[in-house]
Amino acid sequence: MTADLEITRLRESGGKGFEKVFAFLRERLLAGSLRPGDRLIPERDLAAQLGVSRPILREALRALTVLGVVEIRDRVGTIVRRPDLSVLNDFFTFAFAQQSDVIDDVMQARIAIECQAVRLAAERATVSDFEKLQLALSRIVETIDDADSGGVADFEFHRAVVMAGKSETLMVLHDSMSGILMRSHQGRRELLQVFDTMKTYLIEDHRRIFDAIVGRDPEHAERVMREHFAIGDDFRRRAAIGGSRSVSAG
Amino acid sequence: MTADLEITRLRESGGKGFEKVFAFLRERLLAGSLRPGDRLIPERDLAAQLGVSRPILREALRALTVLGVVEIRDRVGTIVRRPDLSVLNDFFTFAFAQQSDVIDDVMQARIAIECQAVRLAAERATVSDFEKLQLALSRIVETIDDADSGGVADFEFHRAVVMAGKSETLMVLHDSMSGILMRSHQGRRELLQVFDTMKTYLIEDHRRIFDAIVGRDPEHAERVMREHFAIGDDFRRRAAIGGSRSVSAG
DNA sequence: GTATGTATCTTGGTCTGACCAAGGTAAGAT
DNA sequence: ATCTTACCTTGGTCAGACCAAGATACATAC
């Protein structure tokens, strides 16, 4: 079995103990010899096989845990899991806890994701997706006068679009950015209320996106989505320039 | 000082040792009482203060390490870092490398990223970027007859495009997908050699992308990029149909 | 007074061996 | 056949120890 060879190579490889073990497990996970659902051998045995002490092995296991790759279950064992997106949210939370200057950059990624997703949505969306989009659309109309729930409705619509695209990867990425973006936009949301043309923008744009998807026109769908983001960006810009003063002045 | 109170509360909080410590540090990091550049107190002291043993503390520290939040420097100490997006690399690698049927899905994300990036590139690329793209382009021409280095050249060109887009988020995401995509495409690369029209496609398409960027035409740039991917997808499809047997055999 | 070199201290990196609590399991009782 | 129970396994944790090398202070040389 190749495992023995790998372990031998592992023992000799220079890295610090933790690095060795982490790299070893990583390799195994990536190569597929450890698949989701598998249970690792007991820590004591594994540590012995890898030539490290149990604390070190556990460091590596913990590291994999925060990545969502494995799950350490008390008195049961370490189970290989298929990482879910919740980890990403953790990460983004840490990553952007302080600095807000990355927001615009993350926004670029969100635009990328959604523009691709809306194309796919135009091709792949099912009737069920149409219904969800329709629902989200009506929610936007209903909540048009409320900043908070309006923001949520907006978010839900976009999310529905991405889901209609039927690409898990895009969904995961989108969810990851949404968290941080929502957090950052919450503060500005009231500002947006100021502009009156905004309501039309919110309702009409989303309806156009919806229509494009229903119309099975990827090209058009993306164009509309892009315009939507461009206008939104413009609004934000004006809000930023106008500053809090003019806002409070009404 | 509130720190003592927190520690007291920590001692009493029910969670398992690791969870306690991790949550404690997490809170400190997010709250900002631990800021990038700060050096944590020595492990021994910290462990004592938190009422856990060193191995447990180290588990928590390692966990934060893989999230890029802190950096453990040998014989120096644990330093709080501003997490950069490169951590995502690890995650995506794990997240998507497991099932091979996700490849096509990841490809959608790559298309999303690159189409957005090429737009930004058309707007933001500097002369230096032009040069890099030019260089990558000539590499593609040079290596057109070699599957291996040709693949690398292709990859490098696309990477240069994304870099020219000047969005770190897009760059990181792209890098993350590239890894797994390259892994999966390596096997098929020889097949692509079969089609002769492929050479023209490779050279001409990339040149058109380059021209669109230099011409500062985001719209056109994206369109060309999209066509490029569509054709590439077509090639892959034909290769898959023509040679699935020989692939699985190899 | 400055520069240099060395002894020492600090700090992470790691190991060993041990104890606990509770899930699993199989032997034993009903 | 079913239920009980004792035992074994397994993760969770701790205590104390040793090592290597960066950091530092102090003594020495210039």
mmCIF file of C-alpha atoms in Angstrom, chain A residues 113-114 117-118 120-121 124-126 128-129 132-133 136 155-168 170-172 174-175 213:
data_model
loop_
_atom_site.group_PDB
_atom_site.id
_atom_site.type_symbol
_atom_site.label_atom_id
_atom_site.label_comp_id
_atom_site.label_asym_id
_atom_site.label_seq_id
_atom_site.Cartn_x
_atom_site.Cartn_y
_atom_site.Cartn_z
ATOM 1 C CA ILE A 113 -20.814 35.921 -9.219
ATOM 2 C CA GLU A 114 -24.232 37.343 -9.778
ATOM 3 C CA ALA A 117 -25.428 33.307 -11.968
ATOM 4 C CA VAL A 118 -28.122 35.313 -13.662
ATOM 5 C CA LEU A 120 -27.190 30.427 -15.719
ATOM 6 C CA ALA A 121 -30.513 31.252 -14.133
ATOM 7 C CA ARG A 124 -31.577 26.638 -15.941
ATOM 8 C CA ALA A 125 -34.264 28.183 -13.750
ATOM 9 C CA THR A 126 -37.252 25.953 -13.112
ATOM 10 C CA SER A 128 -40.189 26.617 -8.899
ATOM 11 C CA ASP A 129 -37.417 29.165 -9.223
ATOM 12 C CA LYS A 132 -39.493 32.064 -5.677
ATOM 13 C CA LEU A 133 -38.256 34.979 -7.697
ATOM 14 C CA ALA A 136 -39.049 37.809 -3.663
ATOM 15 C CA PHE A 155 -30.879 40.458 -0.578
ATOM 16 C CA GLU A 156 -33.326 37.607 -0.811
ATOM 17 C CA PHE A 157 -34.108 38.384 -4.409
ATOM 18 C CA HIS A 158 -30.487 38.336 -5.401
ATOM 19 C CA ARG A 159 -30.020 35.184 -3.475
ATOM 20 C CA ALA A 160 -32.928 33.613 -5.290
ATOM 21 C CA VAL A 161 -31.322 34.555 -8.573
ATOM 22 C CA VAL A 162 -28.107 32.839 -7.657
ATOM 23 C CA MET A 163 -29.961 29.777 -6.477
ATOM 24 C CA ALA A 164 -31.824 29.668 -9.741
ATOM 25 C CA GLY A 165 -28.453 29.443 -11.426
ATOM 26 C CA LYS A 166 -28.108 25.957 -9.963
ATOM 27 C CA SER A 167 -24.395 26.248 -9.371
ATOM 28 C CA GLU A 168 -23.399 25.313 -5.877
ATOM 29 C CA LEU A 170 -21.566 30.253 -7.132
ATOM 30 C CA MET A 171 -24.048 29.913 -4.318
ATOM 31 C CA VAL A 172 -21.342 29.273 -1.777
ATOM 32 C CA HIS A 174 -22.291 34.444 -3.028
ATOM 33 C CA ASP A 175 -23.349 33.535 0.462
ATOM 34 C CA ILE A 213 -34.681 35.218 -16.569
#
